[in-house]
Amino acid sequence: MDKQIKLLEDKEQLIKQALDICLGKIQKGITERSQFTIALAGGNTPRPLYESIATQNLAWDKIHVFWGDERYVAPDHPDSNQRMARQAWLDRVPIPPTNIHPMETGAGDPEADALSHDAHLREFFQVSIGEFPSFDLILLGMGGDGHTASLFPHTNALKVSDRLITVGNKDGQPRLTFTVPLINQARCVIFLAAGADKQAALDQVFAKKGDEMNYPSRLIQPQGELQWLLTGVNI
Ligand code: 6PG
């Protein structure tokens, strides 16, 4: 694993750096494999990045967009990660609708929807049970408790190793999430973290020794590149 940690001057510089990396990865993926697969982070930090990507003139027909996690709400709910990314980016570009792969949350049963998205990924990447596909790029945020995607401290989702998608749990609220092994199979993972409220968790995540169950972001050790883009913290 190639790990890089970059401390940027402010949020604007962090987003600019993230855009530069994303554009480079998109170019590389399309050149090498004629397609690019990206999984998006939810939350607030990545929104300006998505707005910046939407201004670019890209080979949209070769770009496939997924989500690393999703709140278990309708796609038009204010908390929906899908809704945020569509508003900030996907509704603004001529990307084929079939290139957008949201985590469905309509079954009224998180486990059923998790299994269905798991099957969708296996079909798209042509991988069988026990195999993990490599996304070209997975974007992640980190919460002040050290969670990432919807892998929250001391939850069962942290231990799932035989699935691509599982059900996460935030204070009793179900979420759908990529599993640790799926994230770690990525060619490149970028964490975007901004603000002093992340400092305590970052100290624990970057410490030589620590409790992965308490700080799940420690579990993200991808076989490819790992880049942390930070601002508003000391490292
Ligand atoms: C979500 C995200 C979650 C997020 C972190 C950081 O669905 O909320 O996937 O893991 O990335 O909570 O959120 P902020 O970027 O808003 O700090």
PDB file of C-alpha atoms and ligand atoms in Angstrom:
ATOM      1  CA  MET A   1       0.000   0.000   0.000  1.00  0.00           C
ATOM      2  CA  ASP A   2       1.236   3.412  -1.032  1.00  0.00           C
ATOM      3  CA  LYS A   3       0.065   5.866   1.688  1.00  0.00           C
ATOM      4  CA  GLN A   4       0.266   9.648   1.358  1.00  0.00           C
ATOM      5  CA  ILE A   5      -0.927  12.265   3.826  1.00  0.00           C
ATOM      6  CA  LYS A   6      -1.320  15.833   2.595  1.00  0.00           C
ATOM      7  CA  LEU A   7      -2.185  18.798   4.817  1.00  0.00           C
ATOM      8  CA  LEU A   8      -3.797  21.530   2.709  1.00  0.00           C
ATOM      9  CA  GLU A   9      -4.059  25.200   3.622  1.00  0.00           C
ATOM     10  CA  ASP A  10      -7.845  25.337   3.578  1.00  0.00           C
ATOM     11  CA  LYS A  11     -10.972  23.593   2.298  1.00  0.00           C
ATOM     12  CA  GLU A  12     -10.652  25.235  -1.132  1.00  0.00           C
ATOM     13  CA  GLN A  13      -7.124  23.869  -1.592  1.00  0.00           C
ATOM     14  CA  LEU A  14      -8.245  20.458  -0.346  1.00  0.00           C
ATOM     15  CA  ILE A  15     -11.010  20.318  -2.958  1.00  0.00           C
ATOM     16  CA  LYS A  16      -8.642  21.527  -5.698  1.00  0.00           C
ATOM     17  CA  GLN A  17      -6.131  18.809  -4.811  1.00  0.00           C
ATOM     18  CA  ALA A  18      -8.888  16.206  -4.713  1.00  0.00           C
ATOM     19  CA  LEU A  19     -10.122  17.332  -8.141  1.00  0.00           C
ATOM     20  CA  ASP A  20      -6.626  17.115  -9.611  1.00  0.00           C
ATOM     21  CA  ILE A  21      -6.209  13.566  -8.297  1.00  0.00           C
ATOM     22  CA  CYS A  22      -9.673  12.523  -9.493  1.00  0.00           C
ATOM     23  CA  LEU A  23      -9.071  13.865 -13.008  1.00  0.00           C
ATOM     24  CA  GLY A  24      -5.742  12.050 -13.179  1.00  0.00           C
ATOM     25  CA  LYS A  25      -7.345   8.784 -12.067  1.00  0.00           C
ATOM     26  CA  ILE A  26     -10.205   9.188 -14.532  1.00  0.00           C
ATOM     27  CA  GLN A  27      -7.745   9.710 -17.387  1.00  0.00           C
ATOM     28  CA  LYS A  28      -5.664   6.716 -16.272  1.00  0.00           C
ATOM     29  CA  GLY A  29      -8.649   4.409 -15.855  1.00  0.00           C
ATOM     30  CA  ILE A  30     -10.093   5.260 -19.255  1.00  0.00           C
ATOM     31  CA  THR A  31      -6.701   4.979 -20.967  1.00  0.00           C
ATOM     32  CA  GLU A  32      -5.909   1.609 -19.382  1.00  0.00           C
ATOM     33  CA  ARG A  33      -9.333  -0.041 -19.168  1.00  0.00           C
ATOM     34  CA  SER A  34     -11.677   2.105 -21.282  1.00  0.00           C
ATOM     35  CA  GLN A  35     -13.815   2.743 -18.230  1.00  0.00           C
ATOM     36  CA  PHE A  36     -13.575   4.382 -14.807  1.00  0.00           C
ATOM     37  CA  THR A  37     -15.379   3.255 -11.674  1.00  0.00           C
ATOM     38  CA  ILE A  38     -15.751   5.577  -8.704  1.00  0.00           C
ATOM     39  CA  ALA A  39     -17.582   5.166  -5.393  1.00  0.00           C
ATOM     40  CA  LEU A  40     -18.675   8.395  -3.729  1.00  0.00           C
ATOM     41  CA  ALA A  41     -18.610   9.470  -0.111  1.00  0.00           C
ATOM     42  CA  GLY A  42     -21.610  11.066   1.485  1.00  0.00           C
ATOM     43  CA  GLY A  43     -21.702  13.772   4.108  1.00  0.00           C
ATOM     44  CA  ASN A  44     -20.823  17.428   3.554  1.00  0.00           C
ATOM     45  CA  THR A  45     -17.111  17.568   2.773  1.00  0.00           C
ATOM     46  CA  PRO A  46     -17.172  16.127  -0.768  1.00  0.00           C
ATOM     47  CA  ARG A  47     -20.030  18.274  -2.139  1.00  0.00           C
ATOM     48  CA  PRO A  48     -17.774  21.040  -3.571  1.00  0.00           C
ATOM     49  CA  LEU A  49     -15.617  18.345  -5.159  1.00  0.00           C
ATOM     50  CA  TYR A  50     -18.657  16.928  -6.943  1.00  0.00           C
ATOM     51  CA  GLU A  51     -19.620  20.432  -8.072  1.00  0.00           C
ATOM     52  CA  SER A  52     -16.095  20.899  -9.475  1.00  0.00           C
ATOM     53  CA  ILE A  53     -16.127  17.568 -11.325  1.00  0.00           C
ATOM     54  CA  ALA A  54     -19.426  18.621 -12.916  1.00  0.00           C
ATOM     55  CA  THR A  55     -17.641  21.558 -14.619  1.00  0.00           C
ATOM     56  CA  GLN A  56     -15.226  19.241 -16.442  1.00  0.00           C
ATOM     57  CA  ASN A  57     -15.588  18.009 -20.007  1.00  0.00           C
ATOM     58  CA  LEU A  58     -15.095  14.259 -19.532  1.00  0.00           C
ATOM     59  CA  ALA A  59     -15.866  11.023 -21.373  1.00  0.00           C
ATOM     60  CA  TRP A  60     -19.029  10.609 -19.334  1.00  0.00           C
ATOM     61  CA  ASP A  61     -20.069   7.452 -21.198  1.00  0.00           C
ATOM     62  CA  LYS A  62     -16.984   5.700 -19.781  1.00  0.00           C
ATOM     63  CA  ILE A  63     -17.494   6.789 -16.177  1.00  0.00           C
ATOM     64  CA  HIS A  64     -19.541   4.636 -13.774  1.00  0.00           C
ATOM     65  CA  VAL A  65     -20.636   6.157 -10.463  1.00  0.00           C
ATOM     66  CA  PHE A  66     -21.431   4.199  -7.315  1.00  0.00           C
ATOM     67  CA  TRP A  67     -21.790   5.126  -3.648  1.00  0.00           C
ATOM     68  CA  GLY A  68     -19.670   3.750  -0.814  1.00  0.00           C
ATOM     69  CA  ASP A  69     -22.608   4.020   1.539  1.00  0.00           C
ATOM     70  CA  GLU A  70     -26.171   5.251   1.731  1.00  0.00           C
ATOM     71  CA  ARG A  71     -28.556   6.246   4.445  1.00  0.00           C
ATOM     72  CA  TYR A  72     -31.627   3.995   4.424  1.00  0.00           C
ATOM     73  CA  VAL A  73     -33.958   6.697   3.132  1.00  0.00           C
ATOM     74  CA  ALA A  74     -35.766   7.440  -0.136  1.00  0.00           C
ATOM     75  CA  PRO A  75     -33.582   8.905  -2.922  1.00  0.00           C
ATOM     76  CA  ASP A  76     -35.394  12.241  -2.633  1.00  0.00           C
ATOM     77  CA  HIS A  77     -34.888  12.456   1.151  1.00  0.00           C
ATOM     78  CA  PRO A  78     -32.693  15.385   2.325  1.00  0.00           C
ATOM     79  CA  ASP A  79     -30.328  12.885   4.003  1.00  0.00           C
ATOM     80  CA  SER A  80     -29.817  10.833   0.824  1.00  0.00           C
ATOM     81  CA  ASN A  81     -26.214  10.655  -0.391  1.00  0.00           C
ATOM     82  CA  GLN A  82     -27.571   9.838  -3.844  1.00  0.00           C
ATOM     83  CA  ARG A  83     -29.660  13.037  -3.816  1.00  0.00           C
ATOM     84  CA  MET A  84     -26.658  15.159  -2.801  1.00  0.00           C
ATOM     85  CA  ALA A  85     -24.426  13.789  -5.582  1.00  0.00           C
ATOM     86  CA  ARG A  86     -27.158  14.100  -8.224  1.00  0.00           C
ATOM     87  CA  GLN A  87     -27.815  17.723  -7.270  1.00  0.00           C
ATOM     88  CA  ALA A  88     -24.118  18.651  -7.023  1.00  0.00           C
ATOM     89  CA  TRP A  89     -22.905  16.714 -10.058  1.00  0.00           C
ATOM     90  CA  LEU A  90     -24.816  14.007 -11.883  1.00  0.00           C
ATOM     91  CA  ASP A  91     -27.854  16.072 -12.870  1.00  0.00           C
ATOM     92  CA  ARG A  92     -25.479  18.641 -14.385  1.00  0.00           C
ATOM     93  CA  VAL A  93     -23.592  16.394 -16.837  1.00  0.00           C
ATOM     94  CA  PRO A  94     -24.573  14.144 -19.821  1.00  0.00           C
ATOM     95  CA  ILE A  95     -23.681  10.895 -18.053  1.00  0.00           C
ATOM     96  CA  PRO A  96     -25.807   7.946 -19.252  1.00  0.00           C
ATOM     97  CA  PRO A  97     -28.392   7.089 -16.553  1.00  0.00           C
ATOM     98  CA  THR A  98     -27.263   3.448 -16.736  1.00  0.00           C
ATOM     99  CA  ASN A  99     -23.788   4.579 -15.622  1.00  0.00           C
ATOM    100  CA  ILE A 100     -25.227   5.667 -12.277  1.00  0.00           C
ATOM    101  CA  HIS A 101     -25.508   2.823  -9.778  1.00  0.00           C
ATOM    102  CA  PRO A 102     -27.251   3.963  -6.584  1.00  0.00           C
ATOM    103  CA  MET A 103     -27.769   1.696  -3.607  1.00  0.00           C
ATOM    104  CA  GLU A 104     -31.486   0.981  -3.731  1.00  0.00           C
ATOM    105  CA  THR A 105     -33.299   1.602  -0.441  1.00  0.00           C
ATOM    106  CA  GLY A 106     -36.839   0.821  -1.540  1.00  0.00           C
ATOM    107  CA  ALA A 107     -37.379  -2.747  -0.302  1.00  0.00           C
ATOM    108  CA  GLY A 108     -38.267  -1.663   3.228  1.00  0.00           C
ATOM    109  CA  ASP A 109     -35.664  -4.237   4.291  1.00  0.00           C
ATOM    110  CA  PRO A 110     -32.011  -3.077   4.524  1.00  0.00           C
ATOM    111  CA  GLU A 111     -30.668  -6.630   4.362  1.00  0.00           C
ATOM    112  CA  ALA A 112     -32.613  -7.354   1.169  1.00  0.00           C
ATOM    113  CA  ASP A 113     -31.388  -4.123  -0.434  1.00  0.00           C
ATOM    114  CA  ALA A 114     -27.827  -4.878   0.667  1.00  0.00           C
ATOM    115  CA  LEU A 115     -27.993  -8.319  -0.964  1.00  0.00           C
ATOM    116  CA  SER A 116     -29.484  -6.814  -4.108  1.00  0.00           C
ATOM    117  CA  HIS A 117     -26.706  -4.219  -4.461  1.00  0.00           C
ATOM    118  CA  ASP A 118     -24.112  -6.887  -3.697  1.00  0.00           C
ATOM    119  CA  ALA A 119     -25.510  -8.884  -6.631  1.00  0.00           C
ATOM    120  CA  HIS A 120     -25.555  -5.778  -8.826  1.00  0.00           C
ATOM    121  CA  LEU A 121     -21.853  -5.153  -8.181  1.00  0.00           C
ATOM    122  CA  ARG A 122     -21.003  -8.794  -8.859  1.00  0.00           C
ATOM    123  CA  GLU A 123     -22.850  -8.637 -12.154  1.00  0.00           C
ATOM    124  CA  PHE A 124     -21.244  -5.340 -13.171  1.00  0.00           C
ATOM    125  CA  PHE A 125     -17.701  -6.409 -12.319  1.00  0.00           C
ATOM    126  CA  GLN A 126     -18.273 -10.076 -13.237  1.00  0.00           C
ATOM    127  CA  VAL A 127     -16.960 -11.387  -9.913  1.00  0.00           C
ATOM    128  CA  SER A 128     -18.221 -14.424  -8.025  1.00  0.00           C
ATOM    129  CA  ILE A 129     -18.830 -14.995  -4.323  1.00  0.00           C
ATOM    130  CA  GLY A 130     -15.557 -14.721  -2.409  1.00  0.00           C
ATOM    131  CA  GLU A 131     -14.011 -12.377  -4.986  1.00  0.00           C
ATOM    132  CA  PHE A 132     -13.722  -8.602  -4.496  1.00  0.00           C
ATOM    133  CA  PRO A 133     -13.689  -6.192  -7.475  1.00  0.00           C
ATOM    134  CA  SER A 134     -11.270  -3.272  -7.648  1.00  0.00           C
ATOM    135  CA  PHE A 135     -12.842   0.152  -7.965  1.00  0.00           C
ATOM    136  CA  ASP A 136     -10.561   2.636  -9.693  1.00  0.00           C
ATOM    137  CA  LEU A 137     -11.290   5.188  -6.976  1.00  0.00           C
ATOM    138  CA  ILE A 138     -13.187   5.195  -3.689  1.00  0.00           C
ATOM    139  CA  LEU A 139     -13.797   8.525  -1.958  1.00  0.00           C
ATOM    140  CA  LEU A 140     -14.260   8.424   1.800  1.00  0.00           C
ATOM    141  CA  GLY A 141     -14.942  10.847   4.597  1.00  0.00           C
ATOM    142  CA  MET A 142     -14.283  10.301   8.277  1.00  0.00           C
ATOM    143  CA  GLY A 143     -16.559  11.165  11.134  1.00  0.00           C
ATOM    144  CA  GLY A 144     -15.403  12.626  14.435  1.00  0.00           C
ATOM    145  CA  ASP A 145     -15.782   9.121  15.896  1.00  0.00           C
ATOM    146  CA  GLY A 146     -13.395   7.640  13.331  1.00  0.00           C
ATOM    147  CA  HIS A 147     -16.102   5.986  11.227  1.00  0.00           C
ATOM    148  CA  THR A 148     -15.896   5.902   7.472  1.00  0.00           C
ATOM    149  CA  ALA A 149     -18.560   5.053   4.895  1.00  0.00           C
ATOM    150  CA  SER A 150     -21.186   3.574   7.210  1.00  0.00           C
ATOM    151  CA  LEU A 151     -18.688   1.488   9.141  1.00  0.00           C
ATOM    152  CA  PHE A 152     -19.365   2.737  12.644  1.00  0.00           C
ATOM    153  CA  PRO A 153     -17.440   1.871  15.815  1.00  0.00           C
ATOM    154  CA  HIS A 154     -18.225  -1.471  17.461  1.00  0.00           C
ATOM    155  CA  THR A 155     -20.773  -2.526  14.843  1.00  0.00           C
ATOM    156  CA  ASN A 156     -21.075  -5.922  13.164  1.00  0.00           C
ATOM    157  CA  ALA A 157     -20.472  -4.329   9.752  1.00  0.00           C
ATOM    158  CA  LEU A 158     -16.778  -3.990  10.657  1.00  0.00           C
ATOM    159  CA  LYS A 159     -16.374  -7.771  10.753  1.00  0.00           C
ATOM    160  CA  VAL A 160     -18.121  -8.680   7.482  1.00  0.00           C
ATOM    161  CA  SER A 161     -15.483 -10.255   5.232  1.00  0.00           C
ATOM    162  CA  ASP A 162     -17.491 -12.401   2.784  1.00  0.00           C
ATOM    163  CA  ARG A 163     -19.705  -9.746   1.207  1.00  0.00           C
ATOM    164  CA  LEU A 164     -19.340  -6.605  -0.877  1.00  0.00           C
ATOM    165  CA  ILE A 165     -22.236  -4.758   0.743  1.00  0.00           C
ATOM    166  CA  THR A 166     -23.604  -4.998   4.264  1.00  0.00           C
ATOM    167  CA  VAL A 167     -25.952  -3.185   6.585  1.00  0.00           C
ATOM    168  CA  GLY A 168     -24.328  -0.523   8.767  1.00  0.00           C
ATOM    169  CA  ASN A 169     -25.853   1.020  11.825  1.00  0.00           C
ATOM    170  CA  LYS A 170     -25.646   4.564  13.110  1.00  0.00           C
ATOM    171  CA  ASP A 171     -27.393   5.000  16.491  1.00  0.00           C
ATOM    172  CA  GLY A 172     -29.978   2.404  15.527  1.00  0.00           C
ATOM    173  CA  GLN A 173     -30.511   3.838  12.038  1.00  0.00           C
ATOM    174  CA  PRO A 174     -29.763   1.316   9.266  1.00  0.00           C
ATOM    175  CA  ARG A 175     -27.420   2.234   6.428  1.00  0.00           C
ATOM    176  CA  LEU A 176     -25.990   0.349   3.460  1.00  0.00           C
ATOM    177  CA  THR A 177     -22.215   0.286   3.183  1.00  0.00           C
ATOM    178  CA  PHE A 178     -19.272  -1.118   1.306  1.00  0.00           C
ATOM    179  CA  THR A 179     -17.477  -3.674   3.441  1.00  0.00           C
ATOM    180  CA  VAL A 180     -13.866  -3.286   4.564  1.00  0.00           C
ATOM    181  CA  PRO A 181     -12.530  -5.895   2.119  1.00  0.00           C
ATOM    182  CA  LEU A 182     -14.319  -4.252  -0.804  1.00  0.00           C
ATOM    183  CA  ILE A 183     -12.854  -0.835   0.049  1.00  0.00           C
ATOM    184  CA  ASN A 184      -9.406  -2.376   0.557  1.00  0.00           C
ATOM    185  CA  GLN A 185      -9.500  -3.946  -2.912  1.00  0.00           C
ATOM    186  CA  ALA A 186      -9.588  -0.470  -4.516  1.00  0.00           C
ATOM    187  CA  ARG A 187      -6.813   0.799  -6.788  1.00  0.00           C
ATOM    188  CA  CYS A 188      -7.002   4.127  -4.965  1.00  0.00           C
ATOM    189  CA  VAL A 189      -8.773   5.362  -1.825  1.00  0.00           C
ATOM    190  CA  ILE A 190      -8.907   9.069  -0.983  1.00  0.00           C
ATOM    191  CA  PHE A 191     -10.027  10.283   2.434  1.00  0.00           C
ATOM    192  CA  LEU A 192     -11.246  13.877   2.586  1.00  0.00           C
ATOM    193  CA  ALA A 193     -11.302  15.243   6.134  1.00  0.00           C
ATOM    194  CA  ALA A 194     -11.625  18.863   7.170  1.00  0.00           C
ATOM    195  CA  GLY A 195     -12.002  20.547  10.526  1.00  0.00           C
ATOM    196  CA  ALA A 196     -10.768  20.435  14.076  1.00  0.00           C
ATOM    197  CA  ASP A 197     -13.622  18.106  15.038  1.00  0.00           C
ATOM    198  CA  LYS A 198     -11.698  15.338  13.225  1.00  0.00           C
ATOM    199  CA  GLN A 199      -8.453  15.894  15.155  1.00  0.00           C
ATOM    200  CA  ALA A 200      -8.996  13.442  18.005  1.00  0.00           C
ATOM    201  CA  ALA A 201     -10.090  10.652  15.680  1.00  0.00           C
ATOM    202  CA  LEU A 202      -7.219  11.359  13.279  1.00  0.00           C
ATOM    203  CA  ASP A 203      -4.704  11.066  16.115  1.00  0.00           C
ATOM    204  CA  GLN A 204      -6.114   7.622  16.890  1.00  0.00           C
ATOM    205  CA  VAL A 205      -6.349   6.529  13.261  1.00  0.00           C
ATOM    206  CA  PHE A 206      -2.738   7.556  12.519  1.00  0.00           C
ATOM    207  CA  ALA A 207      -1.324   6.167  15.772  1.00  0.00           C
ATOM    208  CA  LYS A 208       1.028   3.196  15.352  1.00  0.00           C
ATOM    209  CA  LYS A 209      -1.179   1.063  17.600  1.00  0.00           C
ATOM    210  CA  GLY A 210      -4.887   1.483  18.161  1.00  0.00           C
ATOM    211  CA  ASP A 211      -8.293  -0.120  18.378  1.00  0.00           C
ATOM    212  CA  GLU A 212      -9.734  -0.713  14.931  1.00  0.00           C
ATOM    213  CA  MET A 213     -13.168  -1.481  16.380  1.00  0.00           C
ATOM    214  CA  ASN A 214     -13.164   1.912  18.076  1.00  0.00           C
ATOM    215  CA  TYR A 215     -11.705   3.787  15.104  1.00  0.00           C
ATOM    216  CA  PRO A 216     -12.872   1.948  11.976  1.00  0.00           C
ATOM    217  CA  SER A 217     -10.945   4.197   9.556  1.00  0.00           C
ATOM    218  CA  ARG A 218      -7.845   2.297  10.786  1.00  0.00           C
ATOM    219  CA  LEU A 219      -9.213  -0.728   8.931  1.00  0.00           C
ATOM    220  CA  ILE A 220      -8.837   1.006   5.551  1.00  0.00           C
ATOM    221  CA  GLN A 221      -5.526  -0.281   4.213  1.00  0.00           C
ATOM    222  CA  PRO A 222      -6.113  -0.608   0.446  1.00  0.00           C
ATOM    223  CA  GLN A 223      -3.951  -2.821  -1.761  1.00  0.00           C
ATOM    224  CA  GLY A 224      -3.471   0.208  -4.022  1.00  0.00           C
ATOM    225  CA  GLU A 225      -2.964   3.852  -3.094  1.00  0.00           C
ATOM    226  CA  LEU A 226      -4.231   5.491   0.088  1.00  0.00           C
ATOM    227  CA  GLN A 227      -4.324   9.278   0.117  1.00  0.00           C
ATOM    228  CA  TRP A 228      -5.439  11.424   3.058  1.00  0.00           C
ATOM    229  CA  LEU A 229      -6.321  15.009   2.134  1.00  0.00           C
ATOM    230  CA  LEU A 230      -6.639  17.053   5.320  1.00  0.00           C
ATOM    231  CA  THR A 231      -7.180  20.619   6.404  1.00  0.00           C
ATOM    232  CA  GLY A 232      -7.924  22.328   9.699  1.00  0.00           C
ATOM    233  CA  VAL A 233      -5.991  19.725  11.700  1.00  0.00           C
ATOM    234  CA  ASN A 234      -2.444  19.148  12.963  1.00  0.00           C
ATOM    235  CA  ILE A 235      -0.587  16.007  11.926  1.00  0.00           C
TER     236      ILE A 235
HETATM  237  C1  6PG B   1     -22.168   9.548   5.219  1.00  0.00           C
HETATM  238  C2  6PG B   1     -20.719   9.378   4.865  1.00  0.00           C
HETATM  239  C3  6PG B   1     -19.897   9.438   6.114  1.00  0.00           C
HETATM  240  C4  6PG B   1     -19.162  10.763   6.028  1.00  0.00           C
HETATM  241  C5  6PG B   1     -18.513  11.120   7.321  1.00  0.00           C
HETATM  242  C6  6PG B   1     -17.874  12.522   7.252  1.00  0.00           C
HETATM  243  O1  6PG B   1     -23.020   8.870   4.643  1.00  0.00           O
HETATM  244  O2  6PG B   1     -22.404  10.452   6.040  1.00  0.00           O
HETATM  245  O3  6PG B   1     -20.433   8.419   4.044  1.00  0.00           O
HETATM  246  O4  6PG B   1     -18.993   8.396   6.281  1.00  0.00           O
HETATM  247  O5  6PG B   1     -18.175  10.657   4.998  1.00  0.00           O
HETATM  248  O6  6PG B   1     -19.507  11.112   8.326  1.00  0.00           O
HETATM  249  O7  6PG B   1     -18.903  13.435   6.969  1.00  0.00           O
HETATM  250  P1  6PG B   1     -18.550  14.999   6.700  1.00  0.00           P
HETATM  251  O8  6PG B   1     -17.800  15.033   5.408  1.00  0.00           O
HETATM  252  O9  6PG B   1     -19.903  15.664   6.603  1.00  0.00           O
HETATM  253  O10 6PG B   1     -17.726  15.459   7.870  1.00  0.00           O
END
